[in-house]
PDB file of C-alpha atoms in Angstrom:
ATOM      1  CA  MET U 576       0.000   0.000   0.000  1.00 68.00           C
ATOM      2  CA  LEU U 577       2.723   2.512   0.947  1.00 79.00           C
ATOM      3  CA  GLY U 578       4.670   1.652  -2.200  1.00 85.00           C
ATOM      4  CA  ASP U 579       1.643   2.297  -4.387  1.00 84.00           C
ATOM      5  CA  ARG U 580       0.935   5.589  -2.623  1.00 84.00           C
ATOM      6  CA  LEU U 581       4.558   6.695  -2.976  1.00 90.00           C
ATOM      7  CA  ARG U 582       4.573   5.862  -6.696  1.00 91.00           C
ATOM      8  CA  GLU U 583       1.294   7.758  -7.118  1.00 88.00           C
ATOM      9  CA  LEU U 584       2.658  10.868  -5.347  1.00 90.00           C
ATOM     10  CA  ARG U 585       5.934  10.689  -7.264  1.00 92.00           C
ATOM     11  CA  THR U 586       4.069  10.515 -10.580  1.00 92.00           C
ATOM     12  CA  GLN U 587       1.638  13.302  -9.616  1.00 90.00           C
ATOM     13  CA  HIS U 588       4.583  15.573  -8.799  1.00 93.00           C
ATOM     14  CA  GLY U 589       6.418  14.632 -11.997  1.00 94.00           C
ATOM     15  CA  TYR U 590       9.460  13.110 -10.294  1.00 95.00           C
ATOM     16  CA  THR U 591      11.550  10.252 -11.603  1.00 93.00           C
ATOM     17  CA  LEU U 592      12.929   7.883  -8.971  1.00 93.00           C
ATOM     18  CA  ARG U 593      16.310   9.585  -9.243  1.00 94.00           C
ATOM     19  CA  GLN U 594      14.844  13.098  -8.930  1.00 95.00           C
ATOM     20  CA  LEU U 595      12.803  12.157  -5.854  1.00 95.00           C
ATOM     21  CA  ALA U 596      15.817  10.422  -4.312  1.00 94.00           C
ATOM     22  CA  THR U 597      17.893  13.577  -4.762  1.00 94.00           C
ATOM     23  CA  ALA U 598      15.157  15.834  -3.367  1.00 95.00           C
ATOM     24  CA  ALA U 599      14.648  13.582  -0.320  1.00 95.00           C
ATOM     25  CA  ASP U 600      18.366  12.829   0.161  1.00 94.00           C
ATOM     26  CA  VAL U 601      17.862   9.038  -0.040  1.00 94.00           C
ATOM     27  CA  SER U 602      19.002   6.474  -2.586  1.00 93.00           C
ATOM     28  CA  SER U 603      16.962   5.703  -5.693  1.00 92.00           C
ATOM     29  CA  ALA U 604      17.496   1.990  -4.935  1.00 93.00           C
ATOM     30  CA  LEU U 605      15.780   2.447  -1.562  1.00 92.00           C
ATOM     31  CA  LEU U 606      12.850   4.269  -3.176  1.00 93.00           C
ATOM     32  CA  SER U 607      12.505   1.500  -5.747  1.00 92.00           C
ATOM     33  CA  GLN U 608      12.459  -1.128  -2.990  1.00 91.00           C
ATOM     34  CA  ILE U 609       9.799   0.827  -1.073  1.00 89.00           C
ATOM     35  CA  GLU U 610       7.638   1.249  -4.172  1.00 90.00           C
ATOM     36  CA  ASN U 611       7.916  -2.471  -4.929  1.00 89.00           C
ATOM     37  CA  GLY U 612       7.115  -3.486  -1.363  1.00 82.00           C
ATOM     38  CA  ALA U 613      10.529  -5.102  -0.860  1.00 85.00           C
ATOM     39  CA  THR U 614      11.378  -2.996   2.206  1.00 82.00           C
ATOM     40  CA  ASP U 615       9.751  -0.757   4.782  1.00 78.00           C
ATOM     41  CA  PRO U 616      11.109   2.786   5.046  1.00 83.00           C
ATOM     42  CA  SER U 617      12.472   4.219   8.271  1.00 78.00           C
ATOM     43  CA  LEU U 618      10.604   6.977  10.032  1.00 76.00           C
ATOM     44  CA  SER U 619      13.444   9.296   9.027  1.00 80.00           C
ATOM     45  CA  THR U 620      12.929   8.418   5.348  1.00 87.00           C
ATOM     46  CA  LEU U 621       9.178   8.952   5.685  1.00 85.00           C
ATOM     47  CA  ARG U 622       9.763  12.400   7.177  1.00 84.00           C
ATOM     48  CA  LYS U 623      12.061  13.315   4.272  1.00 90.00           C
ATOM     49  CA  LEU U 624       9.522  12.136   1.700  1.00 93.00           C
ATOM     50  CA  ALA U 625       6.660  13.954   3.427  1.00 87.00           C
ATOM     51  CA  ARG U 626       8.715  17.178   3.333  1.00 89.00           C
ATOM     52  CA  VAL U 627       9.379  16.812  -0.406  1.00 93.00           C
ATOM     53  CA  PHE U 628       5.661  16.300  -1.089  1.00 91.00           C
ATOM     54  CA  ASP U 629       4.700  19.026   1.431  1.00 87.00           C
ATOM     55  CA  THR U 630       2.393  16.645   3.254  1.00 82.00           C
ATOM     56  CA  SER U 631       2.202  14.670   6.483  1.00 76.00           C
ATOM     57  CA  ILE U 632       3.598  11.205   7.023  1.00 76.00           C
ATOM     58  CA  ALA U 633       0.031  10.033   7.585  1.00 72.00           C
ATOM     59  CA  MET U 634      -0.902  11.107   4.054  1.00 76.00           C
ATOM     60  CA  LEU U 635       1.778   8.766   2.729  1.00 78.00           C
ATOM     61  CA  PHE U 636      -0.334   5.974   4.243  1.00 73.00           C
ATOM     62  CA  SER U 637      -3.732   7.361   3.273  1.00 74.00           C
ATOM     63  CA  GLU U 638      -6.178   4.733   2.141  1.00 73.00           C
ATOM     64  CA  PRO U 639      -9.102   6.219   0.237  1.00 69.00           C
ATOM     65  CA  ASP U 640     -10.930   2.907   0.486  1.00 75.00           C
ATOM     66  CA  ALA U 641     -10.243   2.335   4.208  1.00 77.00           C
ATOM     67  CA  PRO U 642     -12.941   0.085   5.648  1.00 81.00           C
ATOM     68  CA  ALA U 643     -15.594   1.460   7.995  1.00 82.00           C
ATOM     69  CA  VAL U 644     -14.537  -1.207  10.501  1.00 89.00           C
ATOM     70  CA  TYR U 645     -10.840  -2.043  10.695  1.00 86.00           C
ATOM     71  CA  VAL U 646      -9.384  -4.872  12.746  1.00 91.00           C
ATOM     72  CA  SER U 647      -5.662  -4.662  13.539  1.00 89.00           C
ATOM     73  CA  ARG U 648      -3.930  -7.946  14.297  1.00 91.00           C
ATOM     74  CA  PRO U 649      -0.373  -8.586  15.502  1.00 90.00           C
ATOM     75  CA  GLY U 650       1.830  -9.822  12.688  1.00 85.00           C
ATOM     76  CA  SER U 651      -0.177  -8.139   9.939  1.00 85.00           C
ATOM     77  CA  ARG U 652       0.300  -4.469  10.870  1.00 83.00           C
ATOM     78  CA  SER U 653       2.240  -1.869   8.915  1.00 79.00           C
ATOM     79  CA  ARG U 654       5.539  -1.132  10.605  1.00 79.00           C
ATOM     80  CA  LEU U 655       7.319   2.211  10.689  1.00 75.00           C
ATOM     81  CA  ALA U 656      10.937   1.169  11.121  1.00 71.00           C
ATOM     82  CA  ALA U 657      13.692   3.261  12.668  1.00 72.00           C
ATOM     83  CA  PRO U 658      17.462   3.114  12.916  1.00 71.00           C
ATOM     84  CA  PRO U 659      18.986   1.214  15.867  1.00 73.00           C
ATOM     85  CA  GLY U 660      18.388   3.071  19.130  1.00 76.00           C
ATOM     86  CA  GLN U 661      15.192   4.676  17.854  1.00 79.00           C
ATOM     87  CA  ILE U 662      11.638   3.408  18.234  1.00 84.00           C
ATOM     88  CA  SER U 663       9.849   1.437  15.513  1.00 82.00           C
ATOM     89  CA  TYR U 664       6.067   1.712  15.467  1.00 88.00           C
ATOM     90  CA  ASP U 665       3.252  -0.658  14.525  1.00 90.00           C
ATOM     91  CA  ARG U 666       0.246   1.142  12.994  1.00 87.00           C
ATOM     92  CA  LEU U 667      -2.988   0.146  14.738  1.00 93.00           C
ATOM     93  CA  THR U 668      -5.301   2.247  12.560  1.00 89.00           C
ATOM     94  CA  PRO U 669      -5.986   2.493   8.816  1.00 85.00           C
ATOM     95  CA  GLY U 670      -5.058   5.607   6.860  1.00 77.00           C
ATOM     96  CA  ARG U 671      -8.328   7.530   6.995  1.00 78.00           C
ATOM     97  CA  GLY U 672      -6.617  10.811   7.875  1.00 76.00           C
ATOM     98  CA  ASP U 673      -8.527  11.524  11.089  1.00 82.00           C
ATOM     99  CA  LEU U 674      -6.629   9.512  13.708  1.00 87.00           C
ATOM    100  CA  GLU U 675      -3.322   7.653  13.940  1.00 88.00           C
ATOM    101  CA  VAL U 676      -2.710   5.124  16.709  1.00 93.00           C
ATOM    102  CA  LEU U 677       0.746   3.592  17.002  1.00 93.00           C
ATOM    103  CA  GLN U 678       2.219   0.971  19.319  1.00 96.00           C
ATOM    104  CA  ALA U 679       5.915   0.920  20.135  1.00 94.00           C
ATOM    105  CA  ASP U 680       8.218  -1.384  22.054  1.00 93.00           C
ATOM    106  CA  LEU U 681      11.166   0.487  23.544  1.00 93.00           C
ATOM    107  CA  ALA U 682      14.327  -1.333  24.484  1.00 93.00           C
ATOM    108  CA  PRO U 683      16.451   0.263  27.209  1.00 95.00           C
ATOM    109  CA  GLY U 684      18.108   3.338  25.695  1.00 94.00           C
ATOM    110  CA  ASP U 685      15.646   3.682  22.782  1.00 93.00           C
ATOM    111  CA  ALA U 686      14.253   7.097  21.812  1.00 93.00           C
ATOM    112  CA  SER U 687      11.519   8.150  19.398  1.00 90.00           C
ATOM    113  CA  SER U 688      13.921  10.596  17.742  1.00 87.00           C
ATOM    114  CA  ALA U 689      17.447  11.878  18.188  1.00 87.00           C
ATOM    115  CA  GLN U 690      16.108  15.323  19.104  1.00 90.00           C
ATOM    116  CA  PRO U 691      12.657  16.541  20.170  1.00 94.00           C
ATOM    117  CA  TRP U 692      10.498  17.592  17.232  1.00 88.00           C
ATOM    118  CA  ALA U 693       7.079  19.176  16.755  1.00 89.00           C
ATOM    119  CA  HIS U 694       4.086  18.754  14.454  1.00 85.00           C
ATOM    120  CA  PRO U 695       0.582  20.280  14.391  1.00 86.00           C
ATOM    121  CA  SER U 696      -1.533  17.734  16.280  1.00 89.00           C
ATOM    122  CA  THR U 697      -2.826  16.713  19.654  1.00 94.00           C
ATOM    123  CA  GLU U 698      -1.010  13.674  21.011  1.00 95.00           C
ATOM    124  CA  CYS U 699      -1.748  11.211  23.796  1.00 97.00           C
ATOM    125  CA  ALA U 700       0.640   8.476  24.923  1.00 98.00           C
ATOM    126  CA  ILE U 701      -0.153   5.720  27.413  1.00 98.00           C
ATOM    127  CA  VAL U 702       2.447   3.393  28.868  1.00 98.00           C
ATOM    128  CA  LEU U 703       1.347  -0.244  28.679  1.00 98.00           C
ATOM    129  CA  ALA U 704       4.473  -1.750  30.247  1.00 98.00           C
ATOM    130  CA  GLY U 705       7.629  -0.440  31.910  1.00 98.00           C
ATOM    131  CA  THR U 706       8.452   3.237  32.275  1.00 98.00           C
ATOM    132  CA  VAL U 707       8.840   5.895  29.602  1.00 98.00           C
ATOM    133  CA  THR U 708      10.273   9.394  29.806  1.00 98.00           C
ATOM    134  CA  ALA U 709       8.359  11.986  27.787  1.00 98.00           C
ATOM    135  CA  GLU U 710      10.373  15.121  26.973  1.00 98.00           C
ATOM    136  CA  ILE U 711       7.925  17.896  26.122  1.00 98.00           C
ATOM    137  CA  ALA U 712       8.993  21.508  25.573  1.00 97.00           C
ATOM    138  CA  GLY U 713      12.155  20.971  27.621  1.00 97.00           C
ATOM    139  CA  THR U 714      10.419  19.339  30.611  1.00 98.00           C
ATOM    140  CA  THR U 715      10.684  15.621  31.387  1.00 98.00           C
ATOM    141  CA  TYR U 716       7.771  13.531  32.594  1.00 98.00           C
ATOM    142  CA  GLU U 717       8.376  10.036  33.981  1.00 98.00           C
ATOM    143  CA  LEU U 718       5.436   7.800  33.072  1.00 98.00           C
ATOM    144  CA  ALA U 719       4.885   4.412  34.702  1.00 98.00           C
ATOM    145  CA  THR U 720       2.678   1.550  33.505  1.00 98.00           C
ATOM    146  CA  GLY U 721      -0.905   2.758  33.147  1.00 98.00           C
ATOM    147  CA  GLU U 722      -0.021   6.452  33.126  1.00 98.00           C
ATOM    148  CA  SER U 723      -0.558   8.727  30.132  1.00 98.00           C
ATOM    149  CA  VAL U 724       0.277  12.199  28.901  1.00 98.00           C
ATOM    150  CA  THR U 725      -1.710  14.386  26.491  1.00 98.00           C
ATOM    151  CA  PHE U 726      -0.313  17.562  24.946  1.00 98.00           C
ATOM    152  CA  ASP U 727      -0.260  19.936  22.000  1.00 96.00           C
ATOM    153  CA  SER U 728       2.371  18.291  19.816  1.00 93.00           C
ATOM    154  CA  ARG U 729       3.414  21.632  18.342  1.00 93.00           C
ATOM    155  CA  MET U 730       5.660  21.622  21.421  1.00 97.00           C
ATOM    156  CA  PRO U 731       8.936  19.808  20.629  1.00 96.00           C
ATOM    157  CA  HIS U 732       8.779  16.337  22.135  1.00 96.00           C
ATOM    158  CA  ARG U 733      10.113  12.807  22.134  1.00 95.00           C
ATOM    159  CA  TYR U 734       9.852   9.567  24.134  1.00 97.00           C
ATOM    160  CA  LEU U 735      12.758   7.709  25.732  1.00 96.00           C
ATOM    161  CA  ASN U 736      13.313   4.534  27.696  1.00 97.00           C
ATOM    162  CA  THR U 737      15.905   5.544  30.276  1.00 96.00           C
ATOM    163  CA  SER U 738      15.342   2.418  32.386  1.00 96.00           C
ATOM    164  CA  THR U 739      17.032  -0.980  32.214  1.00 97.00           C
ATOM    165  CA  GLU U 740      13.757  -2.769  31.361  1.00 97.00           C
ATOM    166  CA  PRO U 741      11.786  -2.895  28.081  1.00 96.00           C
ATOM    167  CA  ALA U 742       8.731  -0.648  27.782  1.00 97.00           C
ATOM    168  CA  ARG U 743       5.651  -0.520  25.549  1.00 97.00           C
ATOM    169  CA  LEU U 744       3.531   2.478  24.753  1.00 97.00           C
ATOM    170  CA  VAL U 745       0.589   3.424  22.554  1.00 97.00           C
ATOM    171  CA  ILE U 746       0.443   6.859  20.953  1.00 96.00           C
ATOM    172  CA  ALA U 747      -2.709   8.442  19.509  1.00 95.00           C
ATOM    173  CA  VAL U 748      -2.332  11.477  17.225  1.00 92.00           C
ATOM    174  CA  THR U 749      -5.077  13.609  15.748  1.00 88.00           C
ATOM    175  CA  PRO U 750      -4.888  14.768  13.065  1.00 76.00           C
ATOM    176  CA  PRO U 751      -2.246  12.207  12.178  1.00 69.00           C
ATOM    177  CA  THR U 752       1.228  13.605  11.596  1.00 61.00           C
ATOM    178  CA  PRO U 753       3.455  11.174  13.542  1.00 47.00           C
TER     179      PRO U 753
END
Protein backbone atom coordinates (compact mmCIF):
# COMPACT_ATOMS: atom_id res chain seq x y z
CA MET A 1 0.00 0.00 0.00
CA LEU A 2 2.72 2.51 0.95
CA GLY A 3 4.67 1.65 -2.20
CA ASP A 4 1.64 2.30 -4.39
CA ARG A 5 0.93 5.59 -2.62
CA LEU A 6 4.56 6.70 -2.98
CA ARG A 7 4.57 5.86 -6.70
CA GLU A 8 1.29 7.76 -7.12
CA LEU A 9 2.66 10.87 -5.35
CA ARG A 10 5.93 10.69 -7.26
CA THR A 11 4.07 10.51 -10.58
CA GLN A 12 1.64 13.30 -9.62
CA HIS A 13 4.58 15.57 -8.80
CA GLY A 14 6.42 14.63 -12.00
CA TYR A 15 9.46 13.11 -10.29
CA THR A 16 11.55 10.25 -11.60
CA LEU A 17 12.93 7.88 -8.97
CA ARG A 18 16.31 9.58 -9.24
CA GLN A 19 14.84 13.10 -8.93
CA LEU A 20 12.80 12.16 -5.85
CA ALA A 21 15.82 10.42 -4.31
CA THR A 22 17.89 13.58 -4.76
CA ALA A 23 15.16 15.83 -3.37
CA ALA A 24 14.65 13.58 -0.32
CA ASP A 25 18.37 12.83 0.16
CA VAL A 26 17.86 9.04 -0.04
CA SER A 27 19.00 6.47 -2.59
CA SER A 28 16.96 5.70 -5.69
CA ALA A 29 17.50 1.99 -4.93
CA LEU A 30 15.78 2.45 -1.56
CA LEU A 31 12.85 4.27 -3.18
CA SER A 32 12.51 1.50 -5.75
CA GLN A 33 12.46 -1.13 -2.99
CA ILE A 34 9.80 0.83 -1.07
CA GLU A 35 7.64 1.25 -4.17
CA ASN A 36 7.92 -2.47 -4.93
CA GLY A 37 7.12 -3.49 -1.36
CA ALA A 38 10.53 -5.10 -0.86
CA THR A 39 11.38 -3.00 2.21
CA ASP A 40 9.75 -0.76 4.78
CA PRO A 41 11.11 2.79 5.05
CA SER A 42 12.47 4.22 8.27
CA LEU A 43 10.60 6.98 10.03
CA SER A 44 13.44 9.30 9.03
CA THR A 45 12.93 8.42 5.35
CA LEU A 46 9.18 8.95 5.68
CA ARG A 47 9.76 12.40 7.18
CA LYS A 48 12.06 13.32 4.27
CA LEU A 49 9.52 12.14 1.70
CA ALA A 50 6.66 13.95 3.43
CA ARG A 51 8.71 17.18 3.33
CA VAL A 52 9.38 16.81 -0.41
CA PHE A 53 5.66 16.30 -1.09
CA ASP A 54 4.70 19.03 1.43
CA THR A 55 2.39 16.64 3.25
CA SER A 56 2.20 14.67 6.48
CA ILE A 57 3.60 11.20 7.02
CA ALA A 58 0.03 10.03 7.59
CA MET A 59 -0.90 11.11 4.05
CA LEU A 60 1.78 8.77 2.73
CA PHE A 61 -0.33 5.97 4.24
CA SER A 62 -3.73 7.36 3.27
CA GLU A 63 -6.18 4.73 2.14
CA PRO A 64 -9.10 6.22 0.24
CA ASP A 65 -10.93 2.91 0.49
CA ALA A 66 -10.24 2.34 4.21
CA PRO A 67 -12.94 0.09 5.65
CA ALA A 68 -15.59 1.46 8.00
CA VAL A 69 -14.54 -1.21 10.50
CA TYR A 70 -10.84 -2.04 10.70
CA VAL A 71 -9.38 -4.87 12.75
CA SER A 72 -5.66 -4.66 13.54
CA ARG A 73 -3.93 -7.95 14.30
CA PRO A 74 -0.37 -8.59 15.50
CA GLY A 75 1.83 -9.82 12.69
CA SER A 76 -0.18 -8.14 9.94
CA ARG A 77 0.30 -4.47 10.87
CA SER A 78 2.24 -1.87 8.92
CA ARG A 79 5.54 -1.13 10.61
CA LEU A 80 7.32 2.21 10.69
CA ALA A 81 10.94 1.17 11.12
CA ALA A 82 13.69 3.26 12.67
CA PRO A 83 17.46 3.11 12.92
CA PRO A 84 18.99 1.21 15.87
CA GLY A 85 18.39 3.07 19.13
CA GLN A 86 15.19 4.68 17.85
CA ILE A 87 11.64 3.41 18.23
CA SER A 88 9.85 1.44 15.51
CA TYR A 89 6.07 1.71 15.47
CA ASP A 90 3.25 -0.66 14.52
CA ARG A 91 0.25 1.14 12.99
CA LEU A 92 -2.99 0.15 14.74
CA THR A 93 -5.30 2.25 12.56
CA PRO A 94 -5.99 2.49 8.82
CA GLY A 95 -5.06 5.61 6.86
CA ARG A 96 -8.33 7.53 6.99
CA GLY A 97 -6.62 10.81 7.87
CA ASP A 98 -8.53 11.52 11.09
CA LEU A 99 -6.63 9.51 13.71
CA GLU A 100 -3.32 7.65 13.94
CA VAL A 101 -2.71 5.12 16.71
CA LEU A 102 0.75 3.59 17.00
CA GLN A 103 2.22 0.97 19.32
CA ALA A 104 5.91 0.92 20.14
CA ASP A 105 8.22 -1.38 22.05
CA LEU A 106 11.17 0.49 23.54
CA ALA A 107 14.33 -1.33 24.48
CA PRO A 108 16.45 0.26 27.21
CA GLY A 109 18.11 3.34 25.69
CA ASP A 110 15.65 3.68 22.78
CA ALA A 111 14.25 7.10 21.81
CA SER A 112 11.52 8.15 19.40
CA SER A 113 13.92 10.60 17.74
CA ALA A 114 17.45 11.88 18.19
CA GLN A 115 16.11 15.32 19.10
CA PRO A 116 12.66 16.54 20.17
CA TRP A 117 10.50 17.59 17.23
CA ALA A 118 7.08 19.18 16.75
CA HIS A 119 4.09 18.75 14.45
CA PRO A 120 0.58 20.28 14.39
CA SER A 121 -1.53 17.73 16.28
CA THR A 122 -2.83 16.71 19.65
CA GLU A 123 -1.01 13.67 21.01
CA CYS A 124 -1.75 11.21 23.80
CA ALA A 125 0.64 8.48 24.92
CA ILE A 126 -0.15 5.72 27.41
CA VAL A 127 2.45 3.39 28.87
CA LEU A 128 1.35 -0.24 28.68
CA ALA A 129 4.47 -1.75 30.25
CA GLY A 130 7.63 -0.44 31.91
CA THR A 131 8.45 3.24 32.27
CA VAL A 132 8.84 5.89 29.60
CA THR A 133 10.27 9.39 29.81
CA ALA A 134 8.36 11.99 27.79
CA GLU A 135 10.37 15.12 26.97
CA ILE A 136 7.92 17.90 26.12
CA ALA A 137 8.99 21.51 25.57
CA GLY A 138 12.15 20.97 27.62
CA THR A 139 10.42 19.34 30.61
CA THR A 140 10.68 15.62 31.39
CA TYR A 141 7.77 13.53 32.59
CA GLU A 142 8.38 10.04 33.98
CA LEU A 143 5.44 7.80 33.07
CA ALA A 144 4.89 4.41 34.70
CA THR A 145 2.68 1.55 33.50
CA GLY A 146 -0.90 2.76 33.15
CA GLU A 147 -0.02 6.45 33.13
CA SER A 148 -0.56 8.73 30.13
CA VAL A 149 0.28 12.20 28.90
CA THR A 150 -1.71 14.39 26.49
CA PHE A 151 -0.31 17.56 24.95
CA ASP A 152 -0.26 19.94 22.00
CA SER A 153 2.37 18.29 19.82
CA ARG A 154 3.41 21.63 18.34
CA MET A 155 5.66 21.62 21.42
CA PRO A 156 8.94 19.81 20.63
CA HIS A 157 8.78 16.34 22.13
CA ARG A 158 10.11 12.81 22.13
CA TYR A 159 9.85 9.57 24.13
CA LEU A 160 12.76 7.71 25.73
CA ASN A 161 13.31 4.53 27.70
CA THR A 162 15.90 5.54 30.28
CA SER A 163 15.34 2.42 32.39
CA THR A 164 17.03 -0.98 32.21
CA GLU A 165 13.76 -2.77 31.36
CA PRO A 166 11.79 -2.89 28.08
CA ALA A 167 8.73 -0.65 27.78
CA ARG A 168 5.65 -0.52 25.55
CA LEU A 169 3.53 2.48 24.75
CA VAL A 170 0.59 3.42 22.55
CA ILE A 171 0.44 6.86 20.95
CA ALA A 172 -2.71 8.44 19.51
CA VAL A 173 -2.33 11.48 17.23
CA THR A 174 -5.08 13.61 15.75
CA PRO A 175 -4.89 14.77 13.07
CA PRO A 176 -2.25 12.21 12.18
CA THR A 177 1.23 13.61 11.60
CA PRO A 178 3.46 11.17 13.54
